[in-house]
Structure formats: structure tokens, C-alpha cells
GROMACS .gro file of C-alpha atoms in nm:
model
  419
    1MET     CA    1   2.775   2.561  -0.469
    2THR     CA    2   2.967   2.436  -0.168
    3GLU     CA    3   2.852   2.526   0.182
    4THR     CA    4   2.967   2.416   0.522
    5ALA     CA    5   2.768   2.163   0.720
    6SER     CA    6   2.735   2.394   1.016
    7ALA     CA    7   2.428   2.599   1.088
    8PRO     CA    8   2.456   2.933   1.273
    9VAL     CA    9   2.615   2.910   1.619
   10HIS     CA   10   2.377   2.845   1.908
   11ASN     CA   11   2.390   2.866   2.284
   12THR     CA   12   2.400   2.500   2.386
   13THR     CA   13   2.364   2.585   2.755
   14GLU     CA   14   2.024   2.753   2.737
   15SER     CA   15   1.729   2.584   2.903
   16VAL     CA   16   1.422   2.462   2.718
   17GLU     CA   17   1.233   2.765   2.845
   18GLU     CA   18   1.505   3.006   2.728
   19PHE     CA   19   1.518   2.834   2.391
   20ALA     CA   20   1.141   2.858   2.354
   21ALA     CA   21   1.145   3.228   2.444
   22ARG     CA   22   1.418   3.298   2.190
   23ALA     CA   23   1.232   3.098   1.923
   24LYS     CA   24   0.907   3.283   2.000
   25ALA     CA   25   1.073   3.620   1.955
   26TRP     CA   26   1.247   3.513   1.635
   27LEU     CA   27   0.930   3.368   1.483
   28ALA     CA   28   0.742   3.691   1.547
   29GLU     CA   29   1.006   3.886   1.356
   30ASN     CA   30   1.084   3.645   1.073
   31MET     CA   31   0.804   3.401   0.988
   32PRO     CA   32   0.464   3.482   0.838
   33ARG     CA   33   0.161   3.437   1.060
   34ILE     CA   34  -0.127   3.219   0.945
   35ASP     CA   35  -0.465   3.384   0.905
   36PRO     CA   36  -0.702   3.137   1.083
   37ASP     CA   37  -0.981   3.236   0.844
   38ASN     CA   38  -0.763   3.192   0.536
   39PRO     CA   39  -0.482   2.942   0.599
   40PRO     CA   40  -0.239   2.846   0.320
   41ASP     CA   41  -0.395   2.623   0.057
   42THR     CA   42  -0.110   2.375   0.031
   43ASP     CA   43  -0.160   2.137  -0.260
   44ARG     CA   44   0.125   1.886  -0.239
   45GLY     CA   45   0.071   1.806  -0.606
   46ALA     CA   46   0.148   2.161  -0.720
   47GLU     CA   47   0.490   2.318  -0.775
   48GLU     CA   48   0.447   2.645  -0.584
   49PRO     CA   49   0.408   2.498  -0.229
   50TRP     CA   50   0.744   2.323  -0.268
   51ARG     CA   51   0.918   2.642  -0.379
   52ARG     CA   52   0.762   2.820  -0.082
   53ALA     CA   53   0.865   2.539   0.155
   54ARG     CA   54   1.228   2.562   0.044
   55GLU     CA   55   1.222   2.937   0.103
   56LEU     CA   56   1.075   2.901   0.453
   57GLN     CA   57   1.318   2.624   0.538
   58ARG     CA   58   1.607   2.851   0.443
   59ARG     CA   59   1.471   3.112   0.682
   60LEU     CA   60   1.473   2.855   0.962
   61TRP     CA   61   1.832   2.764   0.875
   62ASP     CA   62   1.950   3.125   0.867
   63GLY     CA   63   1.773   3.190   1.196
   64GLY     CA   64   1.928   2.888   1.365
   65PHE     CA   65   1.611   2.680   1.410
   66ALA     CA   66   1.655   2.411   1.143
   67GLY     CA   67   1.716   2.048   1.238
   68ILE     CA   68   1.677   2.093   1.611
   69CYS     CA   69   1.733   1.723   1.685
   70PHE     CA   70   1.983   1.651   1.406
   71PRO     CA   71   2.349   1.637   1.517
   72ARG     CA   72   2.552   1.958   1.501
   73GLU     CA   73   2.816   1.803   1.276
   74TYR     CA   74   2.551   1.761   1.006
   75GLY     CA   75   2.401   2.107   1.034
   76GLY     CA   76   2.150   2.052   1.314
   77LEU     CA   77   2.142   2.183   1.670
   78GLY     CA   78   2.202   1.849   1.842
   79LEU     CA   79   1.935   1.917   2.103
   80PRO     CA   80   1.699   1.674   2.282
   81TYR     CA   81   1.339   1.622   2.172
   82GLU     CA   82   1.210   1.852   2.448
   83TYR     CA   83   1.357   2.148   2.259
   84GLN     CA   84   1.181   2.045   1.938
   85LYS     CA   85   0.853   2.007   2.125
   86ALA     CA   86   0.899   2.354   2.276
   87PHE     CA   87   0.959   2.497   1.929
   88ASN     CA   88   0.650   2.317   1.801
   89GLU     CA   89   0.436   2.484   2.065
   90VAL     CA   90   0.558   2.840   2.012
   91SER     CA   91   0.547   2.802   1.632
   92ARG     CA   92   0.174   2.725   1.623
   93GLY     CA   93   0.007   2.994   1.418
   94TYR     CA   94   0.308   3.052   1.193
   95GLU     CA   95   0.358   2.934   0.838
   96LEU     CA   96   0.624   2.661   0.836
   97PRO     CA   97   0.754   2.428   0.562
   98MET     CA   98   0.545   2.139   0.691
   99ILE     CA   99   0.551   1.947   0.363
  100LEU     CA  100   0.925   1.894   0.409
  101ASN     CA  101   0.869   1.694   0.727
  102THR     CA  102   0.757   1.377   0.549
  103PRO     CA  103   0.937   1.219   0.381
  104THR     CA  104   1.241   1.452   0.361
  105PHE     CA  105   1.329   1.498   0.730
  106THR     CA  106   1.147   1.232   0.930
  107ILE     CA  107   1.218   0.942   0.694
  108CYS     CA  108   1.492   1.005   0.438
  109ALA     CA  109   1.729   1.235   0.625
  110ALA     CA  110   1.681   1.024   0.938
  111THR     CA  111   1.770   0.708   0.743
  112ILE     CA  112   2.076   0.874   0.592
  113LEU     CA  113   2.182   0.978   0.943
  114ASP     CA  114   2.159   0.619   1.066
  115THR     CA  115   2.297   0.424   0.770
  116ALA     CA  116   2.485   0.637   0.517
  117SER     CA  117   2.854   0.711   0.478
  118GLU     CA  118   3.009   1.011   0.649
  119GLU     CA  119   3.042   1.185   0.312
  120GLN     CA  120   2.675   1.127   0.232
  121LYS     CA  121   2.565   1.256   0.571
  122ARG     CA  122   2.772   1.574   0.541
  123LYS     CA  123   2.647   1.637   0.189
  124HIS     CA  124   2.275   1.563   0.208
  125ILE     CA  125   2.155   1.634   0.563
  126PRO     CA  126   2.276   1.997   0.571
  127ALA     CA  127   2.144   2.046   0.217
  128ALA     CA  128   1.800   1.928   0.327
  129LEU     CA  129   1.810   2.147   0.638
  130ARG     CA  130   1.898   2.449   0.423
  131GLY     CA  131   1.603   2.378   0.196
  132ASP     CA  132   1.834   2.304  -0.097
  133GLU     CA  133   1.736   1.937  -0.128
  134VAL     CA  134   1.406   1.753  -0.109
  135LEU     CA  135   1.441   1.379  -0.044
  136VAL     CA  136   1.186   1.107  -0.122
  137GLN     CA  137   1.144   0.730  -0.112
  138LEU     CA  138   1.152   0.504  -0.418
  139LEU     CA  139   1.038   0.175  -0.270
  140SER     CA  140   0.702   0.041  -0.392
  141GLU     CA  141   0.679  -0.133  -0.728
  142PRO     CA  142   0.388  -0.196  -0.966
  143SER     CA  143   0.388  -0.570  -0.890
  144GLY     CA  144   0.526  -0.556  -0.538
  145GLY     CA  145   0.228  -0.513  -0.306
  146SER     CA  146   0.336  -0.507   0.058
  147ASP     CA  147   0.631  -0.742   0.004
  148LEU     CA  148   0.906  -0.480  -0.007
  149ALA     CA  149   1.180  -0.745  -0.009
  150GLY     CA  150   1.035  -0.880  -0.332
  151VAL     CA  151   1.148  -0.585  -0.545
  152ILE     CA  152   1.254  -0.669  -0.900
  153THR     CA  153   1.406  -0.337  -1.004
  154ARG     CA  154   1.759  -0.455  -1.079
  155ALA     CA  155   2.102  -0.298  -1.042
  156ASP     CA  156   2.367  -0.475  -1.250
  157ARG     CA  157   2.738  -0.414  -1.219
  158ARG     CA  158   2.896  -0.306  -1.545
  159GLY     CA  159   3.254  -0.191  -1.515
  160ASP     CA  160   3.269   0.079  -1.250
  161LYS     CA  161   2.898   0.161  -1.276
  162TRP     CA  162   2.567   0.027  -1.150
  163VAL     CA  163   2.306   0.009  -1.425
  164ILE     CA  164   1.945   0.032  -1.304
  165ASN     CA  165   1.641  -0.103  -1.486
  166GLY     CA  166   1.289  -0.134  -1.351
  167ALA     CA  167   1.004   0.075  -1.212
  168LYS     CA  168   0.880   0.229  -0.889
  169THR     CA  169   0.535   0.363  -0.803
  170TRP     CA  170   0.337   0.558  -0.540
  171SER     CA  171   0.646   0.771  -0.478
  172THR     CA  172   0.526   1.056  -0.258
  173SER     CA  173   0.617   1.400  -0.396
  174ALA     CA  174   0.889   1.261  -0.625
  175PHE     CA  175   0.817   1.529  -0.887
  176ALA     CA  176   0.936   1.795  -0.642
  177ALA     CA  177   1.243   1.607  -0.517
  178ASP     CA  178   1.615   1.617  -0.586
  179TYR     CA  179   1.713   1.271  -0.458
  180GLY     CA  180   1.536   0.944  -0.388
  181LEU     CA  181   1.629   0.647  -0.170
  182MET     CA  182   1.580   0.354  -0.407
  183LEU     CA  183   1.591  -0.015  -0.320
  184ALA     CA  184   1.711  -0.243  -0.601
  185ARG     CA  185   1.814  -0.605  -0.642
  186THR     CA  186   2.187  -0.662  -0.687
  187ASN     CA  187   2.206  -1.038  -0.627
  188TRP     CA  188   1.952  -1.290  -0.760
  189ASP     CA  189   2.136  -1.599  -0.631
  190VAL     CA  190   2.053  -1.548  -0.263
  191PRO     CA  191   1.723  -1.528  -0.069
  192LYS     CA  192   1.528  -1.212  -0.134
  193HIS     CA  193   1.628  -1.020   0.179
  194GLU     CA  194   2.000  -1.081   0.119
  195GLY     CA  195   2.040  -0.952  -0.236
  196LEU     CA  196   1.921  -0.592  -0.206
  197THR     CA  197   2.111  -0.263  -0.214
  198MET     CA  198   1.991   0.089  -0.132
  199PHE     CA  199   2.090   0.371  -0.368
  200LEU     CA  200   2.060   0.748  -0.334
  201VAL     CA  201   1.946   0.853  -0.681
  202PRO     CA  202   1.964   1.204  -0.833
  203LEU     CA  203   1.619   1.238  -0.986
  204ASN     CA  204   1.733   1.460  -1.272
  205SER     CA  205   1.957   1.181  -1.406
  206PRO     CA  206   1.933   1.059  -1.766
  207GLY     CA  207   1.750   0.727  -1.778
  208ILE     CA  208   1.462   0.827  -1.548
  209THR     CA  209   1.112   0.886  -1.681
  210MET     CA  210   0.864   1.018  -1.423
  211ARG     CA  211   0.486   1.034  -1.451
  212ARG     CA  212   0.217   1.167  -1.218
  213ILE     CA  213  -0.055   0.940  -1.078
  214LYS     CA  214  -0.399   1.097  -1.048
  215GLN     CA  215  -0.597   0.980  -0.746
  216VAL     CA  216  -0.973   0.958  -0.701
  217ASN     CA  217  -0.971   1.288  -0.508
  218GLY     CA  218  -0.794   1.465  -0.794
  219SER     CA  219  -0.451   1.483  -0.630
  220VAL     CA  220  -0.144   1.426  -0.849
  221GLU     CA  221   0.111   1.418  -0.568
  222PHE     CA  222   0.216   1.057  -0.623
  223CYS     CA  223   0.444   0.954  -0.907
  224GLU     CA  224   0.574   0.650  -1.090
  225GLU     CA  225   0.928   0.623  -1.219
  226PHE     CA  226   1.078   0.411  -1.498
  227PHE     CA  227   1.450   0.337  -1.503
  228ASP     CA  228   1.609   0.258  -1.838
  229ASN     CA  229   1.983   0.192  -1.808
  230LEU     CA  230   2.022   0.455  -1.536
  231GLU     CA  231   2.391   0.470  -1.444
  232LEU     CA  232   2.507   0.526  -1.085
  233GLY     CA  233   2.848   0.521  -0.923
  234ASP     CA  234   2.955   0.355  -0.600
  235ASP     CA  235   2.905   0.687  -0.424
  236ALA     CA  236   2.529   0.633  -0.467
  237VAL     CA  237   2.526   0.317  -0.252
  238VAL     CA  238   2.382   0.374   0.096
  239GLY     CA  239   2.515   0.120   0.344
  240GLU     CA  240   2.671  -0.188   0.190
  241VAL     CA  241   2.611  -0.373  -0.134
  242ASP     CA  242   2.368  -0.664  -0.085
  243LYS     CA  243   2.281  -0.535   0.263
  244GLY     CA  244   2.013  -0.294   0.154
  245TRP     CA  245   1.751  -0.467   0.364
  246GLU     CA  246   1.925  -0.337   0.675
  247VAL     CA  247   1.890   0.017   0.539
  248ALA     CA  248   1.532  -0.044   0.428
  249SER     CA  249   1.439  -0.182   0.771
  250ARG     CA  250   1.572   0.132   0.937
  251GLN     CA  251   1.388   0.340   0.680
  252LEU     CA  252   1.062   0.159   0.758
  253TYR     CA  253   1.125   0.216   1.130
  254HIS     CA  254   1.143   0.590   1.067
  255GLU     CA  255   0.847   0.581   0.829
  256ARG     CA  256   0.615   0.416   1.081
  257ARG     CA  257   0.711   0.667   1.346
  258ALA     CA  258   0.671   0.956   1.103
  259VAL     CA  259   0.330   0.846   0.977
  260GLY     CA  260   0.216   0.795   1.334
  261GLY     CA  261   0.339   1.141   1.433
  262GLY     CA  262   0.619   1.032   1.666
  263SER     CA  263   0.939   1.154   1.499
  264GLU     CA  264   1.175   1.395   1.671
  265TYR     CA  265   1.297   1.510   1.329
  266ALA     CA  266   0.972   1.681   1.230
  267SER     CA  267   1.008   2.058   1.231
  268GLY     CA  268   0.680   2.197   1.360
  269ILE     CA  269   0.343   2.029   1.394
  270GLY     CA  270  -0.001   2.092   1.262
  271ALA     CA  271  -0.177   2.112   0.929
  272GLU     CA  272   0.009   2.164   0.604
  273GLY     CA  273  -0.278   2.375   0.470
  274LYS     CA  274  -0.650   2.437   0.489
  275THR     CA  275  -0.736   2.091   0.350
  276ASP     CA  276  -0.525   1.926   0.620
  277ARG     CA  277  -0.657   2.116   0.923
  278PRO     CA  278  -0.794   1.911   1.215
  279ILE     CA  279  -1.171   1.888   1.212
  280ASP     CA  280  -1.334   2.154   1.428
  281TYR     CA  281  -1.634   1.959   1.558
  282VAL     CA  282  -1.789   2.251   1.744
  283ALA     CA  283  -1.794   2.457   1.426
  284LEU     CA  284  -1.914   2.157   1.224
  285LEU     CA  285  -2.207   2.091   1.456
  286GLU     CA  286  -2.307   2.455   1.445
  287LYS     CA  287  -2.271   2.470   1.067
  288THR     CA  288  -2.500   2.170   1.022
  289GLY     CA  289  -2.754   2.290   1.280
  290GLN     CA  290  -2.679   2.005   1.520
  291ALA     CA  291  -2.516   2.190   1.809
  292ASP     CA  292  -2.786   2.055   2.047
  293ASN     CA  293  -2.816   1.710   1.890
  294PRO     CA  294  -2.706   1.448   2.149
  295TRP     CA  295  -2.634   1.190   1.877
  296ALA     CA  296  -2.406   1.425   1.686
  297GLN     CA  297  -2.241   1.542   2.008
  298GLN     CA  298  -2.165   1.182   2.102
  299LEU     CA  299  -2.005   1.113   1.763
  300ALA     CA  300  -1.790   1.425   1.788
  301GLY     CA  301  -1.692   1.351   2.148
  302ARG     CA  302  -1.582   0.999   2.061
  303ALA     CA  303  -1.363   1.126   1.777
  304LEU     CA  304  -1.205   1.393   1.998
  305ALA     CA  305  -1.134   1.134   2.269
  306HIS     CA  306  -0.953   0.915   2.016
  307ARG     CA  307  -0.754   1.217   1.898
  308MET     CA  308  -0.641   1.295   2.252
  309VAL     CA  309  -0.550   0.933   2.328
  310ARG     CA  310  -0.344   0.915   2.011
  311GLU     CA  311  -0.151   1.229   2.108
  312GLN     CA  312  -0.072   1.083   2.450
  313LEU     CA  313   0.024   0.750   2.294
  314ILE     CA  314   0.276   0.921   2.065
  315ASP     CA  315   0.453   1.077   2.364
  316HIS     CA  316   0.447   0.751   2.559
  317VAL     CA  317   0.587   0.538   2.277
  318TYR     CA  318   0.858   0.791   2.185
  319HIS     CA  319   0.996   0.808   2.538
  320GLY     CA  320   0.951   0.433   2.588
  321VAL     CA  321   1.165   0.355   2.286
  322LEU     CA  322   1.415   0.620   2.390
  323ASP     CA  323   1.467   0.482   2.742
  324GLY     CA  324   1.452   0.118   2.633
  325SER     CA  325   1.131   0.025   2.813
  326LEU     CA  326   0.962  -0.039   2.476
  327HIS     CA  327   1.085  -0.236   2.176
  328PRO     CA  328   1.217  -0.018   1.888
  329ALA     CA  329   0.942  -0.163   1.667
  330SER     CA  330   0.678  -0.002   1.890
  331GLY     CA  331   0.648   0.277   1.636
  332SER     CA  332   0.406   0.041   1.463
  333ILE     CA  333   0.168   0.094   1.754
  334ILE     CA  334   0.131   0.466   1.683
  335ARG     CA  335   0.122   0.386   1.312
  336ILE     CA  336  -0.196   0.180   1.371
  337ALA     CA  337  -0.340   0.437   1.612
  338HIS     CA  338  -0.289   0.704   1.347
  339ALA     CA  339  -0.479   0.503   1.086
  340GLU     CA  340  -0.767   0.418   1.317
  341THR     CA  341  -0.803   0.774   1.444
  342HIS     CA  342  -0.772   0.919   1.095
  343GLN     CA  343  -1.047   0.695   0.961
  344LEU     CA  344  -1.274   0.744   1.262
  345GLU     CA  345  -1.251   1.122   1.225
  346PHE     CA  346  -1.329   1.116   0.853
  347ASP     CA  347  -1.618   0.875   0.913
  348THR     CA  348  -1.750   1.099   1.190
  349ALA     CA  349  -1.729   1.418   0.985
  350LEU     CA  350  -1.913   1.261   0.694
  351ALA     CA  351  -2.179   1.115   0.926
  352ILE     CA  352  -2.241   1.461   1.073
  353THR     CA  353  -2.245   1.646   0.739
  354GLY     CA  354  -2.461   1.381   0.570
  355ALA     CA  355  -2.566   1.469   0.215
  356SER     CA  356  -2.404   1.812   0.246
  357GLY     CA  357  -2.067   1.641   0.248
  358VAL     CA  358  -2.117   1.479  -0.090
  359VAL     CA  359  -2.337   1.723  -0.281
  360ASP     CA  360  -2.163   2.021  -0.437
  361GLY     CA  361  -2.263   2.328  -0.241
  362ASP     CA  362  -2.110   2.471   0.075
  363ASP     CA  363  -1.729   2.451   0.042
  364ASP     CA  364  -1.683   2.411   0.419
  365LEU     CA  365  -1.897   2.097   0.415
  366ILE     CA  366  -1.811   1.943   0.079
  367ARG     CA  367  -1.445   1.925   0.180
  368HIS     CA  368  -1.534   1.657   0.434
  369GLY     CA  369  -1.662   1.441   0.152
  370GLU     CA  370  -1.350   1.513  -0.053
  371ARG     CA  371  -1.124   1.415   0.238
  372TYR     CA  372  -1.325   1.098   0.287
  373LEU     CA  373  -1.218   0.986  -0.060
  374SER     CA  374  -0.862   0.947   0.071
  375ARG     CA  375  -0.975   0.777   0.393
  376GLN     CA  376  -0.790   0.451   0.323
  377THR     CA  377  -0.451   0.611   0.267
  378ALA     CA  378  -0.391   0.603   0.642
  379SER     CA  379  -0.402   0.223   0.627
  380LEU     CA  380  -0.149   0.210   0.344
  381GLY     CA  381   0.115   0.476   0.402
  382GLY     CA  382   0.413   0.357   0.601
  383GLY     CA  383   0.328  -0.003   0.519
  384THR     CA  384  -0.020  -0.147   0.544
  385THR     CA  385  -0.201  -0.180   0.874
  386GLU     CA  386  -0.182  -0.559   0.833
  387ILE     CA  387   0.197  -0.540   0.807
  388ALA     CA  388   0.208  -0.316   1.117
  389ARG     CA  389   0.003  -0.572   1.312
  390ASN     CA  390   0.244  -0.846   1.204
  391VAL     CA  391   0.537  -0.636   1.324
  392ILE     CA  392   0.373  -0.591   1.664
  393SER     CA  393   0.282  -0.959   1.699
  394GLU     CA  394   0.619  -1.097   1.592
  395ARG     CA  395   0.873  -0.842   1.716
  396ILE     CA  396   0.704  -0.702   2.025
  397LEU     CA  397   0.478  -0.983   2.150
  398GLY     CA  398   0.706  -1.263   2.033
  399PHE     CA  399   0.443  -1.460   1.841
  400PRO     CA  400   0.566  -1.712   1.579
  401ARG     CA  401   0.638  -1.570   1.235
  402GLU     CA  402   0.403  -1.643   0.950
  403HIS     CA  403   0.506  -1.922   0.716
  404ALA     CA  404   0.697  -1.790   0.413
  405ALA     CA  405   0.711  -2.024   0.116
  406ASP     CA  406   1.009  -1.839  -0.031
  407LYS     CA  407   1.222  -1.840   0.282
  408GLY     CA  408   1.579  -1.949   0.213
  409ILE     CA  409   1.522  -1.986  -0.161
  410PRO     CA  410   1.742  -1.797  -0.412
  411PHE     CA  411   1.530  -1.515  -0.546
  412LYS     CA  412   1.584  -1.625  -0.905
  413ASP     CA  413   1.399  -1.948  -0.820
  414VAL     CA  414   1.104  -1.783  -0.648
  415LYS     CA  415   0.785  -1.809  -0.852
  416ARG     CA  416   0.640  -1.472  -0.936
  417GLY     CA  417   0.318  -1.379  -1.112
  418ARG     CA  418   0.194  -1.669  -1.323
  419SER     CA  419   0.527  -1.845  -1.352
   0.00000   0.00000   0.00000
């Protein structure tokens, strides 16, 4: 099915206030309200939430509120971030396709916008904004760790095709996706950063075997993929051949901002479902009989203060990068703040609930123990916290780079594993 890249026509002269008023009226007529006592139970590892998200995203598109900050020529509204923030505020309390924000909009579509060909932009960005395509990242590898440039999934040129062999892992929501941005090695005779190429891979292609990964908290959202002679054409290359690190670097830039909560491409803010709702400390203290406990109050107050500081930091860093007063890599600052705040809040909730958070009983309390099981993910997603600190020290503060034993060495000569 072929569709134009243009969303419904919008009044580009309306003020932020007028836009917000129009959005508020439209939401009331067209989007389902969330019952505070029974919010959607969005399990990112299940199929139904993704079908529902596509449906809701199509409603936003038809109503003219999809891709507020994406350019008009690619289906968006081409409006400044202030309009997106205004929409975010008036859309609180409505069911939105939040699971499409990351990685589809804030990471993948944003990377395509910055680095892809004109044809790729016009094909994939509007499709994502319509809810027709879900986009994911295929970056991490079973033996790769945090060294993204050390990927060994290979893309060999055979005739007019690229033939892919290798494996990826920890691919967020890949089972629900249509396309994945995949980094592969196309040249083994140059240093590792110089021989990479980014591909946009249709995930229903022959030659791809996908498996779910079950986490300690029971989630099966993450996947691993195995590529056995997967064939791709030149139209799958994003950017230039052997210059995939430039694309990957831009992708990581968007990922750090997205994970930290500072992307203008996110459509709506807030929890994806009941298991992702911010911790209500007042209700938690009352539930555990500690509403008058100074120790528990102090713990809750500290966590809330960190939450508020993080929210202010996001706004400061976004505008600082936008006006040039902060280095573009400053997204790593909010990436670290997100991890620290996330972990502090989960630690605090479990400290307040105590045994009730780990012993099967009250569902409202046991969920804090269940969420604690995924506490460390905040230090891993978007690159590890250690990598983020290196980015800040080297690119923002100008400290010397760490010694790299493989710098300048052809990748085929780099020792890997036990070799």
C-alpha cells in the first residue's frame, strides 16, 4: 500500500496555547481516558499492546497530532519542542501509544531523519508515524559487551547483494517490529571504527531466526537474532558503506537522550502501563502504615527531590544543546541522572515496603519487589553508565581518552576472546 508522506494539513500560524487548546478538545473526543484506578496493563513482551499501540498511533495521525517535531516533508508537523511539551501536558490522563516512543520514534526514526537517504526518510518516517511500522535497534552482540565498534556480525559483498551472517542480542521489542537498524562489519582490513556499515533490515526476511530472552522478572520483551546468509540490497544501507560508525554515533546520541527522557520526538509522556507508573510515596507510606514515620518520610522526600531535579535537568540540557551552550554529548548527563534516580526510587520503595515487597501477598506492594528485579537495567540501556561517564569526561570536559590497545590496528588482527 502506497501512501503520501504528508499528514493532515495543520495551521502553522497558531500559537502554542491555541495548539494546546485544539489538542485538548481533540483528545477528549477521540482518545480513550485512563482510569486512574485501573490503568492499562502494558506488557511490552506481549503481542496485544503493540497492536493497540499501532491503532492509537493511527488515530493520532488521522487527527493531525503525530510526529509534532518531525519535519512536514516526512509526515510530521515541523513544530518546535514547545508544541510537543504542550501536547504532553494536555494528553496526561489519556491512553497513548507510549511503547512506540522508544526505540521507534526517539531513536530509530530520529536516526533515519539525520543519516538516511531521502528515499528512506520518505518511506519509513511517515510509516512509523502512521503506526504502520515499528522500528528497533540491532546493535548488541553475544560477545560484544559495551564495545559496540567491536561487532563481528559480517556483511559480505556477493554480486549485487550484501550477505549477512552473525548474531545480535538484547534487541528491545524486536519480536513486534518491522525493521531493525543493524550494524555489521563490511571491512576487516581497517581499524574497527572504519569498517562498519549500518543496514535497515526487514525483520520478516528469510535468513533471520529470532528467539525471546526471558529475564529474571519474567519479561520476554528482549530478543536475540541469528542471521544465516541474509541477503540485502544496496537500498538497505543507511549512510555510506564503511561509514556506519557515523550513523551508530548519531544513533547513540539519540538513545542517550531518549533513555534520559530528553527527546523532542517522544509523543506524550508518562507511564506505559500500571507497572511503569511513578511511585506514589504518599499512598505507599499510608499503605504500609508509615504515614507518620519520620524515617520513611525522609526516604520518600529524598527520592521525590531527585525526581524533580532530574525533570529540571532534562529541560536544561535539551535547551542547552539546542542553543549551543552545551556540547551535543551532554545527553549523557541526563542518561546518568535517569539511572541514578531510577535506582534510588526502586531502592526507596523496597526499603519502605520491607518484607511486604518480596513476599507474595498484597499486589500493590509486591510489585515494588518485582520492579526492583530490573533495577540495574537503567545502568545498561542506552550504553552502560560507565560508558556515559567516559563520554562526559572525554567529549565534554576534555579529559584524555583512555588507552585503546586496538587503536589503529586492522580489525582482522585484533585479538578477540582467547586468540
